Short mmCIF file of C-alpha atoms in Angstrom, two decimals:
data_model
loop_
_atom_site.label_atom_id
_atom_site.label_comp_id
_atom_site.label_asym_id
_atom_site.label_seq_id
_atom_site.Cartn_x
_atom_site.Cartn_y
_atom_site.Cartn_z
CA MET Q 1189 -8.68 23.39 -20.32
CA ASP Q 1190 -5.87 20.89 -20.93
CA THR Q 1191 -2.76 21.51 -23.04
CA TRP Q 1192 -4.02 19.65 -26.12
CA LYS Q 1193 -7.20 21.72 -26.31
CA ARG Q 1194 -5.28 24.99 -25.94
CA ARG Q 1195 -2.92 24.00 -28.74
CA ALA Q 1196 -5.79 22.92 -30.98
CA PHE Q 1197 -7.67 26.19 -30.50
CA GLY Q 1198 -4.48 28.16 -31.11
CA TYR Q 1199 -3.73 26.24 -34.30
CA VAL Q 1200 -7.24 26.73 -35.70
CA GLY Q 1201 -7.08 30.43 -34.88
CA VAL Q 1202 -3.77 30.91 -36.70
CA LEU Q 1203 -5.06 28.88 -39.66
CA VAL Q 1204 -8.22 30.97 -40.05
CA VAL Q 1205 -6.45 34.31 -39.65
CA SER Q 1206 -3.73 33.42 -42.17
CA MET Q 1207 -6.23 32.16 -44.76
CA VAL Q 1208 -8.35 35.30 -44.45
CA ALA Q 1209 -5.27 37.53 -44.70
CA PHE Q 1210 -3.97 35.70 -47.77
CA THR Q 1211 -7.43 35.81 -49.39
CA VAL Q 1212 -7.57 39.58 -49.05
CA ALA Q 1213 -3.94 39.98 -50.23
CA TYR Q 1214 -4.43 37.70 -53.24
CA GLN Q 1215 -7.64 39.40 -54.35
CA TYR Q 1216 -5.96 42.82 -54.09
CA GLY Q 1217 -2.79 41.64 -55.88
CA MET Q 1218 -4.69 40.16 -58.80
CA ALA Q 1219 -6.59 43.40 -59.34
CA ARG Q 1220 -3.61 45.74 -58.72
CA PHE Q 1221 -0.71 43.94 -60.39
CA GLU Q 1222 -2.31 41.50 -62.86
CA GLY Q 1223 -5.28 43.66 -63.94
CA ASP Q 1224 -7.65 40.76 -63.24
CA ALA Q 1225 -10.46 41.64 -60.86
CA ILE Q 1226 -11.63 38.43 -59.16
CA THR Q 1227 -14.28 37.94 -56.51
CA GLY Q 1228 -13.54 37.21 -52.87
CA LEU Q 1229 -14.90 33.69 -53.29
CA GLU Q 1230 -12.51 33.01 -56.19
CA ALA Q 1231 -9.62 34.30 -54.09
CA ALA Q 1232 -10.68 32.13 -51.15
CA GLN Q 1233 -10.88 29.08 -53.47
CA PHE Q 1234 -7.30 29.72 -54.58
CA ILE Q 1235 -6.10 29.94 -50.93
CA VAL Q 1236 -7.88 26.70 -50.01
CA GLU Q 1237 -6.33 24.93 -53.01
CA THR Q 1238 -2.91 26.26 -51.99
CA TYR Q 1239 -3.21 25.23 -48.32
CA THR Q 1240 -4.53 21.79 -49.21
CA THR Q 1241 -1.99 21.28 -52.06
CA THR Q 1242 -4.78 20.27 -54.41
CA GLY Q 1243 -3.45 22.53 -57.18
CA TYR Q 1244 -4.52 25.75 -58.89
CA GLY Q 1245 -3.68 25.33 -62.60
CA ALA Q 1246 -6.59 27.51 -63.73
CA GLN Q 1247 -4.98 30.65 -62.25
CA ALA Q 1248 -1.30 29.92 -62.95
CA GLY Q 1249 0.83 32.22 -65.11
CA TRP Q 1250 1.31 35.44 -63.14
CA ASP Q 1251 3.24 38.24 -64.81
CA SER Q 1252 3.95 40.43 -61.77
CA GLN Q 1253 7.03 39.70 -59.69
CA LEU Q 1254 5.19 40.68 -56.51
CA MET Q 1255 2.43 38.17 -57.26
CA LEU Q 1256 5.01 35.43 -57.75
CA VAL Q 1257 6.54 36.26 -54.36
CA LEU Q 1258 3.08 36.28 -52.74
CA VAL Q 1259 2.23 32.89 -54.21
CA MET Q 1260 5.53 31.41 -53.00
CA VAL Q 1261 4.90 32.74 -49.48
CA MET Q 1262 1.42 31.21 -49.53
CA ASP Q 1263 2.85 27.88 -50.74
CA ILE Q 1264 5.33 27.81 -47.87
CA ALA Q 1265 2.70 28.87 -45.30
CA GLY Q 1266 0.32 26.15 -46.48
CA THR Q 1267 2.98 23.47 -46.22
CA VAL Q 1268 3.96 24.63 -42.71
CA MET Q 1269 0.33 24.55 -41.56
CA ILE Q 1270 -0.05 20.99 -42.87
CA PHE Q 1271 3.01 19.76 -40.96
CA LEU Q 1272 1.91 21.60 -37.80
CA ALA Q 1273 -1.46 19.85 -37.99
CA LEU Q 1274 0.19 16.47 -37.41
CA PRO Q 1275 1.68 17.03 -33.92
CA VAL Q 1276 -0.99 19.50 -32.85
CA LEU Q 1277 -4.16 17.75 -34.03
CA ALA Q 1278 -3.59 14.37 -35.65
CA PHE Q 1279 -1.19 12.69 -33.22
CA PRO Q 1280 -3.05 13.70 -30.02
CA ALA Q 1281 -6.34 12.66 -31.62
CA PHE Q 1282 -4.96 9.20 -32.41
CA GLU Q 1283 -3.45 8.95 -28.93
CA ASN Q 1284 -6.74 9.85 -27.27
CA ALA Q 1285 -8.58 7.37 -29.46
CA LEU Q 1286 -6.21 4.56 -28.49
CA SER Q 1287 -5.65 5.48 -24.81
CA THR Q 1288 -7.54 4.04 -21.84
CA THR Q 1289 -10.58 6.00 -20.72
CA VAL Q 1290 -10.96 5.78 -16.95
CA PRO Q 1291 -14.58 5.95 -15.80
CA THR Q 1292 -15.53 9.03 -13.81
CA THR Q 1293 -18.56 7.47 -12.14
CA ILE Q 1294 -19.90 4.08 -11.14
CA GLU Q 1295 -22.03 2.80 -13.98
CA ASN Q 1296 -23.15 -0.62 -12.73
CA GLY Q 1297 -25.30 0.43 -9.78
CA LEU Q 1298 -22.80 -0.73 -7.15
CA GLU Q 1299 -24.29 -1.08 -3.65
CA ASP Q 1300 -23.08 -2.13 -0.20
CA HIS Q 1301 -19.53 -1.51 -1.34
CA VAL Q 1302 -16.49 0.04 0.31
CA ILE Q 1303 -15.18 3.33 -1.09
CA VAL Q 1304 -11.41 3.76 -0.75
CA ALA Q 1305 -10.04 7.29 -1.00
CA THR Q 1306 -7.44 7.20 -2.46
CA TYR Q 1307 -4.97 4.54 -3.62
CA THR Q 1308 -1.85 3.91 -1.57
CA PRO Q 1309 0.13 0.66 -1.27
CA ARG Q 1310 -1.38 0.37 2.23
CA VAL Q 1311 -4.79 -0.50 0.79
CA GLU Q 1312 -3.58 -3.76 -0.79
CA THR Q 1313 -4.11 -5.73 2.43
CA LEU Q 1314 -7.58 -4.23 2.79
CA ILE Q 1315 -8.48 -5.10 -0.80
CA GLY Q 1316 -7.39 -8.69 -0.22
CA GLU Q 1317 -9.61 -8.90 2.86
CA LEU Q 1318 -12.60 -7.46 0.99
CA ASP Q 1319 -12.13 -9.73 -2.02
CA SER Q 1320 -11.99 -12.83 0.17
CA ARG Q 1321 -15.38 -11.96 1.63
CA GLY Q 1322 -17.02 -11.00 -1.64
CA VAL Q 1323 -17.35 -7.35 -0.60
CA GLU Q 1324 -17.17 -5.03 -3.60
CA TRP Q 1325 -15.01 -1.91 -3.50
CA VAL Q 1326 -14.04 1.05 -5.61
CA ILE Q 1327 -11.06 3.38 -5.45
CA VAL Q 1328 -11.70 7.09 -5.93
CA GLU Q 1329 -8.47 8.48 -7.36
CA PRO Q 1330 -8.07 12.21 -8.21
CA ASP Q 1331 -4.80 11.76 -10.13
CA ARG Q 1332 -5.63 10.91 -13.75
CA GLY Q 1333 -2.32 9.20 -14.49
CA ARG Q 1334 -2.49 7.00 -11.41
CA ALA Q 1335 -6.17 6.25 -12.04
CA THR Q 1336 -5.31 5.17 -15.59
CA ASP Q 1337 -2.53 2.89 -14.38
CA LEU Q 1338 -4.80 1.30 -11.77
CA TYR Q 1339 -7.61 0.84 -14.30
CA GLU Q 1340 -5.27 -0.87 -16.76
CA GLU Q 1341 -4.04 -3.16 -13.97
CA GLY Q 1342 -7.61 -4.32 -13.31
CA TYR Q 1343 -8.53 -2.26 -10.24
CA ASP Q 1344 -12.08 -0.99 -9.79
CA VAL Q 1345 -11.34 2.73 -9.89
CA ILE Q 1346 -12.97 5.97 -10.94
CA HIS Q 1347 -11.24 9.26 -11.66
CA ALA Q 1348 -12.82 11.71 -9.26
CA ASP Q 1349 -12.01 13.91 -6.28
CA PRO Q 1350 -13.00 12.19 -3.00
CA ASP Q 1351 -12.82 15.58 -1.28
CA SER Q 1352 -15.83 16.83 -3.22
CA SER Q 1353 -19.52 16.00 -3.06
CA ALA Q 1354 -19.53 15.26 -6.77
CA GLY Q 1355 -16.68 12.78 -6.40
CA LEU Q 1356 -18.34 10.86 -3.57
CA ARG Q 1357 -21.70 10.86 -5.32
CA ALA Q 1358 -19.97 9.50 -8.43
CA ALA Q 1359 -18.85 6.57 -6.25
CA ASN Q 1360 -22.49 6.02 -5.18
CA TYR Q 1361 -21.65 7.02 -1.61
CA THR Q 1362 -25.22 6.96 -0.27
CA ASP Q 1363 -25.52 3.22 -1.06
CA ALA Q 1364 -22.02 2.30 0.20
CA ARG Q 1365 -21.22 0.13 3.18
CA ALA Q 1366 -18.30 2.30 4.29
CA LEU Q 1367 -15.83 4.98 3.21
CA VAL Q 1368 -12.13 4.68 4.02
CA ALA Q 1369 -10.05 7.88 3.97
CA ASP Q 1370 -6.29 7.35 3.94
CA VAL Q 1371 -4.59 10.28 2.19
CA SER Q 1372 -3.23 12.70 4.78
CA ASP Q 1373 -4.52 14.00 8.09
CA GLN Q 1374 -5.87 17.25 6.66
CA VAL Q 1375 -7.32 15.78 3.47
CA ASP Q 1376 -8.89 12.89 5.39
CA ALA Q 1377 -10.66 15.33 7.74
CA SER Q 1378 -12.01 17.22 4.73
CA ILE Q 1379 -13.23 13.97 3.17
CA VAL Q 1380 -15.02 13.07 6.41
CA LEU Q 1381 -16.76 16.47 6.52
CA THR Q 1382 -17.86 16.13 2.90
CA ALA Q 1383 -19.11 12.58 3.42
CA LYS Q 1384 -21.14 13.38 6.53
CA GLU Q 1385 -22.70 16.36 4.76
CA ILE Q 1386 -24.04 14.00 2.10
CA ASP Q 1387 -25.21 11.13 4.32
CA GLU Q 1388 -24.50 10.65 8.01
CA SER Q 1389 -25.62 7.01 8.04
CA VAL Q 1390 -22.69 5.65 5.99
CA ARG Q 1391 -19.78 4.45 8.13
CA VAL Q 1392 -16.64 6.54 7.64
CA VAL Q 1393 -13.22 5.25 8.68
CA SER Q 1394 -10.30 7.67 8.80
CA VAL Q 1395 -6.61 6.74 9.09
CA VAL Q 1396 -4.40 9.32 10.80
CA GLU Q 1397 -0.64 9.67 10.71
CA GLU Q 1398 -0.33 11.61 13.97
CA PRO Q 1399 -2.43 10.28 16.88
CA ASP Q 1400 -2.82 13.78 18.35
CA ARG Q 1401 -4.97 14.71 15.36
CA ALA Q 1402 -7.45 11.88 15.87
CA ARG Q 1403 -9.80 14.06 17.93
CA TYR Q 1404 -10.22 16.46 15.01
CA HIS Q 1405 -11.32 13.62 12.77
CA GLU Q 1406 -13.80 12.56 15.44
CA LEU Q 1407 -15.11 16.12 15.58
CA ALA Q 1408 -15.47 16.02 11.80
CA GLY Q 1409 -17.76 13.01 12.22
CA ALA Q 1410 -15.59 9.95 11.56
CA ASP Q 1411 -17.13 6.78 12.95
CA ALA Q 1412 -13.71 5.18 13.48
CA VAL Q 1413 -10.31 6.85 13.62
CA LEU Q 1414 -7.36 4.49 13.26
CA SER Q 1415 -3.73 5.19 14.11
CA PRO Q 1416 -1.56 2.30 12.89
CA ARG Q 1417 1.87 3.95 13.22
CA PRO Q 1418 2.05 3.90 17.04
CA LEU Q 1419 0.93 0.27 17.01
CA LEU Q 1420 3.71 -0.53 14.55
CA GLY Q 1421 6.26 1.23 16.77
CA GLU Q 1422 5.08 -0.63 19.87
CA SER Q 1423 5.30 -3.97 18.09
CA LEU Q 1424 8.83 -3.35 16.84
CA ALA Q 1425 9.98 -2.15 20.27
CA ARG Q 1426 8.50 -5.21 21.98
CA LYS Q 1427 10.78 -7.41 19.91
CA VAL Q 1428 13.66 -5.83 21.83
CA THR Q 1429 12.04 -5.65 25.26
CA ALA Q 1430 10.84 -9.25 25.05
CA SER Q 1431 14.37 -10.45 24.39
CA VAL Q 1432 15.72 -9.06 27.69
CA SER Q 1433 12.73 -9.46 29.99
CA THR Q 1434 10.02 -11.93 30.87
CA ASP Q 1435 7.64 -10.21 28.48
CA LEU Q 1436 6.36 -12.57 25.79
CA GLY Q 1437 5.86 -9.72 23.35
CA SER Q 1438 3.05 -10.22 20.84
CA LYS Q 1439 0.93 -12.59 22.90
CA ILE Q 1440 -2.67 -13.31 21.88
CA GLU Q 1441 -4.90 -14.56 24.70
CA LEU Q 1442 -7.68 -16.84 23.51
CA GLY Q 1443 -8.74 -18.29 26.84
CA GLU Q 1444 -7.75 -18.47 30.45
CA GLU Q 1445 -5.16 -21.15 29.73
CA PHE Q 1446 -4.48 -20.85 26.03
CA ASP Q 1447 -2.35 -18.27 24.24
CA ILE Q 1448 -0.77 -17.76 20.84
CA VAL Q 1449 2.62 -16.11 20.73
CA GLU Q 1450 4.98 -15.03 17.98
CA LEU Q 1451 8.61 -15.40 19.08
CA PRO Q 1452 11.64 -14.34 17.04
CA VAL Q 1453 14.73 -16.48 17.58
CA HIS Q 1454 17.61 -14.22 18.63
CA ARG Q 1455 21.23 -14.57 17.69
CA GLY Q 1456 23.03 -16.77 20.21
CA ALA Q 1457 19.83 -18.46 21.38
CA GLU Q 1458 20.05 -22.06 22.52
CA VAL Q 1459 17.87 -23.36 19.68
CA ALA Q 1460 19.53 -21.27 16.93
CA GLY Q 1461 21.25 -23.42 14.32
CA ARG Q 1462 19.32 -26.59 15.21
CA THR Q 1463 16.55 -28.28 13.29
CA LEU Q 1464 13.06 -28.17 14.69
CA ALA Q 1465 13.36 -31.86 15.64
CA GLU Q 1466 16.72 -31.33 17.37
CA SER Q 1467 15.46 -28.33 19.33
CA GLY Q 1468 13.01 -30.47 21.28
CA LEU Q 1469 10.64 -27.54 21.72
CA ARG Q 1470 7.56 -29.68 22.13
CA GLU Q 1471 9.20 -32.05 24.60
CA ARG Q 1472 10.99 -29.37 26.64
CA ALA Q 1473 8.26 -26.75 26.76
CA SER Q 1474 5.12 -28.78 25.99
CA VAL Q 1475 3.98 -26.30 23.32
CA ASN Q 1476 2.73 -26.70 19.78
CA VAL Q 1477 4.70 -25.21 16.89
CA ILE Q 1478 1.91 -24.39 14.46
CA GLY Q 1479 3.99 -22.33 12.06
CA ALA Q 1480 7.26 -20.53 11.46
CA TRP Q 1481 8.63 -17.74 9.28
CA PHE Q 1482 11.88 -18.70 7.59
CA ASP Q 1483 13.45 -15.68 5.83
CA GLY Q 1484 10.02 -14.18 5.32
CA GLU Q 1485 8.38 -17.40 4.06
CA PHE Q 1486 5.68 -18.90 6.29
CA GLU Q 1487 5.50 -22.68 6.75
CA SER Q 1488 2.58 -24.32 8.50
CA PRO Q 1489 3.38 -26.76 9.91
CA PRO Q 1490 7.18 -26.45 9.60
CA GLU Q 1491 9.07 -29.58 8.60
CA PRO Q 1492 10.96 -31.37 11.41
CA ASP Q 1493 14.24 -30.91 9.51
CA SER Q 1494 13.73 -27.15 9.06
CA VAL Q 1495 16.69 -25.29 10.56
CA ILE Q 1496 15.89 -22.62 13.15
CA GLU Q 1497 18.17 -19.76 12.19
CA PRO Q 1498 18.50 -16.41 13.96
CA GLY Q 1499 15.59 -14.35 12.71
CA THR Q 1500 13.24 -17.33 12.42
CA VAL Q 1501 9.86 -16.38 13.87
CA LEU Q 1502 8.04 -19.22 15.63
CA LEU Q 1503 4.26 -19.25 16.00
CA MET Q 1504 3.40 -21.24 19.11
CA THR Q 1505 0.33 -22.18 21.11
CA GLY Q 1506 0.14 -23.26 24.75
CA ARG Q 1507 -0.32 -22.07 28.30
CA ASP Q 1508 1.43 -18.94 29.49
CA ASP Q 1509 3.90 -20.83 31.67
CA GLN Q 1510 4.74 -23.20 28.81
CA LEU Q 1511 5.31 -20.35 26.38
CA GLN Q 1512 7.49 -18.59 28.92
CA ARG Q 1513 9.81 -21.62 29.08
CA LEU Q 1514 9.95 -21.57 25.29
CA ALA Q 1515 10.82 -17.88 25.27
CA ASP Q 1516 13.91 -18.60 27.36
CA LEU Q 1517 15.09 -21.01 24.66
CA THR Q 1518 14.73 -18.41 21.91
CA ARG Q 1519 16.68 -15.67 23.69
CA ALA Q 1520 20.44 -15.35 23.72
CA GLU Q 1521 22.04 -15.89 27.12
CA VAL Q 1522 23.68 -12.49 26.96
CA ARG Q 1523 20.32 -10.87 26.20
CA ARG Q 1524 18.79 -12.29 29.37
CA TYR Q 1525 21.26 -10.62 31.68
CA THR Q 1526 22.22 -7.37 29.97
CA SER Q 1527 20.14 -4.76 28.24
CA GLY Q 1528 22.85 -3.89 25.74
CA GLU Q 1529 22.28 -0.91 23.48
CA THR Q 1530 19.58 -0.32 20.87
CA ILE Q 1531 20.00 2.04 17.90
CA VAL Q 1532 16.73 3.57 16.70
CA VAL Q 1533 17.02 4.87 13.13
CA GLY Q 1534 14.31 7.36 12.20
CA TYR Q 1535 12.57 9.67 14.65
CA GLY Q 1536 9.15 10.11 13.15
CA GLU Q 1537 5.90 8.95 14.72
CA VAL Q 1538 7.01 5.30 14.69
CA GLY Q 1539 10.47 6.09 16.03
CA LYS Q 1540 9.09 8.21 18.89
CA THR Q 1541 6.75 5.40 19.90
CA ILE Q 1542 9.67 2.97 19.93
CA THR Q 1543 11.72 5.19 22.24
CA ASN Q 1544 8.73 5.60 24.59
CA VAL Q 1545 8.44 1.82 24.94
CA LEU Q 1546 12.18 1.50 25.51
CA ASP Q 1547 12.01 4.23 28.16
CA GLU Q 1548 9.26 2.35 29.99
CA ALA Q 1549 11.41 -0.79 29.92
CA ASP Q 1550 14.42 1.25 31.14
CA LEU Q 1551 16.52 0.16 28.15
CA PRO Q 1552 19.23 2.47 26.78
CA TYR Q 1553 19.11 3.55 23.14
CA THR Q 1554 20.66 5.92 20.63
CA VAL Q 1555 18.51 7.84 18.13
CA VAL Q 1556 19.78 8.46 14.59
CA ASP Q 1557 17.96 10.75 12.18
CA LYS Q 1558 18.78 12.89 9.16
CA ASN Q 1559 17.25 15.94 10.80
CA ASP Q 1560 18.50 17.49 14.00
CA ALA Q 1561 16.00 17.51 16.86
CA LEU Q 1562 15.98 17.68 20.64
CA ASP Q 1563 16.09 13.92 21.25
CA VAL Q 1564 18.23 12.96 18.24
CA ASP Q 1565 21.67 11.78 19.38
CA VAL Q 1566 23.38 11.35 16.00
CA VAL Q 1567 22.44 13.42 12.96
CA GLY Q 1568 23.16 11.71 9.66
CA ASP Q 1569 22.19 9.14 7.06
CA ALA Q 1570 21.97 5.60 8.41
CA THR Q 1571 23.20 4.25 5.07
CA ASP Q 1572 26.58 5.83 5.89
CA PRO Q 1573 28.79 3.40 7.87
CA GLU Q 1574 30.49 6.31 9.64
CA VAL Q 1575 27.14 7.52 10.99
CA LEU Q 1576 26.35 4.03 12.31
CA ASP Q 1577 29.80 3.81 13.85
CA ALA Q 1578 29.22 7.13 15.60
CA ALA Q 1579 25.94 5.72 16.95
CA GLY Q 1580 27.81 2.79 18.52
CA LEU Q 1581 26.96 -0.03 16.13
CA THR Q 1582 29.99 -2.09 17.17
CA SER Q 1583 28.65 -2.46 20.72
CA ALA Q 1584 24.91 -2.43 19.96
CA ARG Q 1585 22.68 -5.46 20.43
CA SER Q 1586 19.82 -4.30 18.23
CA VAL Q 1587 19.08 -1.85 15.44
CA ILE Q 1588 15.48 -0.81 14.83
CA LEU Q 1589 14.99 0.73 11.39
CA ALA Q 1590 11.97 3.02 11.59
CA ILE Q 1591 12.60 4.65 8.21
CA PRO Q 1592 9.43 5.44 6.21
CA ASP Q 1593 11.23 4.84 2.88
CA ASP Q 1594 11.46 1.14 1.98
CA THR Q 1595 14.32 1.61 -0.47
CA ALA Q 1596 16.38 3.46 2.13
CA ALA Q 1597 15.51 0.87 4.79
CA GLU Q 1598 16.59 -1.98 2.52
CA PHE Q 1599 19.92 -0.29 1.84
CA ALA Q 1600 20.40 0.52 5.52
CA THR Q 1601 19.81 -3.14 6.34
CA LEU Q 1602 22.56 -4.14 3.93
CA VAL Q 1603 24.94 -1.61 5.47
CA VAL Q 1604 24.17 -2.68 9.05
CA ARG Q 1605 24.56 -6.35 8.21
CA GLU Q 1606 27.87 -5.70 6.44
CA GLU Q 1607 29.20 -3.78 9.44
CA SER Q 1608 28.02 -6.31 12.03
CA ASP Q 1609 26.89 -9.90 11.58
CA ARG Q 1610 25.75 -10.31 15.19
CA VAL Q 1611 23.52 -7.28 15.72
CA GLU Q 1612 19.78 -7.89 15.45
CA VAL Q 1613 18.03 -5.89 12.74
CA ILE Q 1614 14.36 -5.14 13.34
CA ALA Q 1615 12.83 -3.19 10.47
CA ARG Q 1616 9.73 -1.30 9.54
CA ALA Q 1617 8.39 -1.54 5.97
CA GLU Q 1618 5.82 0.71 4.36
CA GLU Q 1619 4.61 -1.84 1.81
CA SER Q 1620 3.97 -5.53 2.37
CA GLU Q 1621 5.84 -6.31 -0.86
CA SER Q 1622 9.06 -4.96 0.66
CA VAL Q 1623 9.11 -7.41 3.57
CA GLN Q 1624 10.70 -10.24 1.60
CA LYS Q 1625 13.44 -7.98 0.24
CA MET Q 1626 14.34 -6.77 3.71
CA TYR Q 1627 14.67 -10.33 4.93
CA ARG Q 1628 16.90 -11.05 1.96
CA ALA Q 1629 18.98 -8.00 2.87
CA GLY Q 1630 19.60 -9.48 6.32
CA ALA Q 1631 16.83 -8.26 8.62
CA ASP Q 1632 15.84 -10.50 11.53
CA TYR Q 1633 12.27 -9.26 11.88
CA VAL Q 1634 10.18 -7.08 9.55
CA LEU Q 1635 6.67 -5.73 9.98
CA ALA Q 1636 4.86 -3.68 7.34
CA LEU Q 1637 2.73 -0.61 8.04
CA GLY Q 1638 0.53 -1.62 5.10
CA THR Q 1639 -0.27 -4.94 6.78
CA ILE Q 1640 -1.27 -3.33 10.07
CA THR Q 1641 -3.30 -0.60 8.36
CA GLY Q 1642 -5.15 -3.08 6.15
CA ARG Q 1643 -6.03 -5.32 9.08
CA MET Q 1644 -7.22 -2.41 11.22
CA VAL Q 1645 -9.41 -1.01 8.44
CA ALA Q 1646 -10.79 -4.46 7.57
CA SER Q 1647 -11.80 -4.99 11.19
CA ALA Q 1648 -13.47 -1.58 11.20
CA VAL Q 1649 -15.58 -2.12 8.06
CA LEU Q 1650 -16.27 -5.87 8.15
CA GLU Q 1651 -18.79 -7.11 10.68
CA ASP Q 1652 -18.23 -10.83 10.21
CA GLU Q 1653 -14.53 -10.92 11.05
CA ASP Q 1654 -12.46 -10.17 14.12
CA VAL Q 1655 -8.75 -9.73 13.41
CA ILE Q 1656 -7.09 -10.32 16.77
CA SER Q 1657 -3.46 -9.98 15.66
CA LEU Q 1658 -3.08 -6.54 14.16
CA ASP Q 1659 0.65 -6.15 14.83
CA THR Q 1660 2.14 -9.56 14.08
CA GLN Q 1661 3.53 -11.15 10.93
CA VAL Q 1662 0.96 -13.93 11.19
CA GLU Q 1663 -2.69 -12.94 11.02
CA VAL Q 1664 -4.95 -14.54 13.62
CA VAL Q 1665 -8.65 -14.26 12.81
CA ARG Q 1666 -11.80 -15.22 14.67
CA THR Q 1667 -14.47 -16.04 12.10
CA GLU Q 1668 -17.34 -18.36 11.28
CA ALA Q 1669 -16.92 -20.98 8.57
CA PRO Q 1670 -20.30 -22.17 7.27
CA GLY Q 1671 -18.55 -24.32 4.67
CA LEU Q 1672 -16.98 -26.42 7.42
CA VAL Q 1673 -20.14 -27.12 9.42
CA GLY Q 1674 -20.67 -30.86 9.74
CA HIS Q 1675 -17.20 -31.71 8.42
CA THR Q 1676 -14.11 -32.83 10.27
CA LEU Q 1677 -10.89 -30.87 9.96
CA GLY Q 1678 -9.21 -33.92 8.46
CA ASP Q 1679 -11.85 -34.43 5.78
CA ALA Q 1680 -11.89 -30.74 4.90
CA ASP Q 1681 -8.07 -30.73 4.61
CA VAL Q 1682 -8.04 -27.12 5.77
CA ARG Q 1683 -4.29 -26.68 6.03
CA ALA Q 1684 -3.47 -28.10 2.61
CA ARG Q 1685 -6.27 -26.22 0.84
CA THR Q 1686 -5.79 -22.82 2.43
CA GLY Q 1687 -2.44 -22.69 4.23
CA VAL Q 1688 -3.91 -21.76 7.62
CA THR Q 1689 -3.97 -23.66 10.89
CA VAL Q 1690 -7.14 -23.91 12.97
CA VAL Q 1691 -5.73 -23.26 16.44
CA ALA Q 1692 -8.94 -23.13 18.47
CA VAL Q 1693 -12.73 -23.20 18.29
CA GLU Q 1694 -15.04 -21.13 20.48
CA ARG Q 1695 -18.20 -23.15 21.20
CA ASN Q 1696 -20.90 -22.11 23.64
CA GLY Q 1697 -18.54 -19.78 25.47
CA ASP Q 1698 -15.74 -22.34 25.80
CA VAL Q 1699 -12.43 -22.39 23.95
CA VAL Q 1700 -11.64 -25.82 22.50
CA THR Q 1701 -7.95 -26.29 21.77
CA ASP Q 1702 -7.69 -30.07 21.42
CA LEU Q 1703 -8.31 -30.14 17.68
CA GLY Q 1704 -7.39 -33.41 16.02
CA PRO Q 1705 -8.25 -34.41 12.45
CA ASP Q 1706 -11.51 -35.98 13.72
CA PHE Q 1707 -12.76 -32.74 15.26
CA GLN Q 1708 -16.12 -31.82 13.71
CA THR Q 1709 -17.38 -28.25 13.52
CA HIS Q 1710 -20.93 -27.33 14.51
CA GLN Q 1711 -23.32 -24.58 13.60
CA GLY Q 1712 -22.45 -21.42 15.54
CA ASP Q 1713 -18.81 -22.34 16.09
CA GLU Q 1714 -16.30 -19.53 15.78
CA LEU Q 1715 -12.96 -20.74 14.46
CA ILE Q 1716 -9.67 -19.09 15.33
CA VAL Q 1717 -7.29 -19.56 12.42
CA ALA Q 1718 -3.70 -18.41 11.96
CA GLY Q 1719 -1.59 -17.89 8.88
CA PRO Q 1720 -0.33 -15.24 6.44
CA ASP Q 1721 -2.87 -12.67 5.30
CA GLN Q 1722 -3.25 -14.35 1.91
CA ALA Q 1723 -3.90 -17.72 3.57
CA THR Q 1724 -6.58 -16.41 5.92
CA ASN Q 1725 -8.22 -14.75 2.92
CA ARG Q 1726 -8.23 -18.08 1.07
CA PHE Q 1727 -9.78 -19.74 4.12
CA THR Q 1728 -12.63 -17.24 4.02
CA GLU Q 1729 -13.10 -17.73 0.28
CA VAL Q 1730 -13.22 -21.52 0.60
CA PHE Q 1731 -15.14 -21.99 3.86
CA GLY Q 1732 -16.61 -18.58 4.69
#
């Protein structure tokens, strides 16, 4: 029973008891002190008139002092009960009448939908992917306040407990395409057990925070168990290892002689500070620059006069040997010949993965964390300049911020950049919306856990899409485009209408990379497109 109902029942109880008590007292007083024997009903009428302030002139004119005192007490009690009725009954009733009522069950017969339990900022990427493909979804949210906020913002949400059979049935689980559980490792396992007890045929995808717990989710019956945090850590660490080795980092192989690579431009690199035209990347490395991230904004294709600053992320296509020559141009000379020092801030699951990758590459590092642990070198808050100084910021080449709090990571980025304008800042973000702010704070490369999680889940629940770049800023998708069949890329104006670049086409087992404006797509072609998540979603909406 909620607070309002308890107060209402309490108020009604006090009201009834007081009216009965005053009825008995008034009837007795009239007979004892005024010599006027009245019935109980007449006494009750007088009490009702007093409490409702409707008047009682017919019985006025008491002679006894005690009766006058009793009447005054009743007058005061009636007035108090009226004023108490406003905050206890009237105001909550009006508030409930005007407030949003969140549905507790699906009422429109939803089928072949995706059930998301529950809402976190990480599901935004997934929702975008589902919307672009016309796949319906519903969020099952147990928190009433959060469910109300989501409902008012236009989300398809029901207020129910996804950990219960009733909650999943309310979301029409038996007719769903898939269920996604992304709450916590223990709650997700319970959701999986509940779901499989209802219907084993529905696909259940579980997202785990700690990879060691994945086997328990598999034992519970999950059809797919995803662990995005280690993948995020590996991606962030590769940005350091690729800058001091021959490793290309986030390379996507599309054929025997055709790759896509995402290369951050490091401070002190040969091409840093030059325009794209002045860099001569195409002429010197024979590669295609299909896109670039400038301070978190993606341009495809980038303008020739766009300046390549440190932190610019180039999206290139070409053969492995060509891309390798390009990588040398994006690294600083000092980075090619010395490993320097890397500061890893945050020693959770992501931070531990980062240090494992650095160990494999034999690169030295210093771990900073608020909590003392066996492998933590400096204990303290990374937003404190003295802590960073103790970690060796003045001599470090890179700082990897693996902090799970976006606000703290943004502030730490500002502090690091203020203390050193030459160190490279590679940052983790929880929410995709925080990426732009971290770039504005001075980060050189940012990757969001929400982006990786959304892509991984979308690949697990959607059969008609293959996301082949889970851990890069740019999403690369292999998909069919029925709306493009029979049209040339130039006539369809794909890039202007959607913001993506068609980088290759798989046709009859071959990968076609020579795609001019006159290239015409055929039935059965699978297109490989690259761009921001929102752009690839638009491509699917327009041509999918």
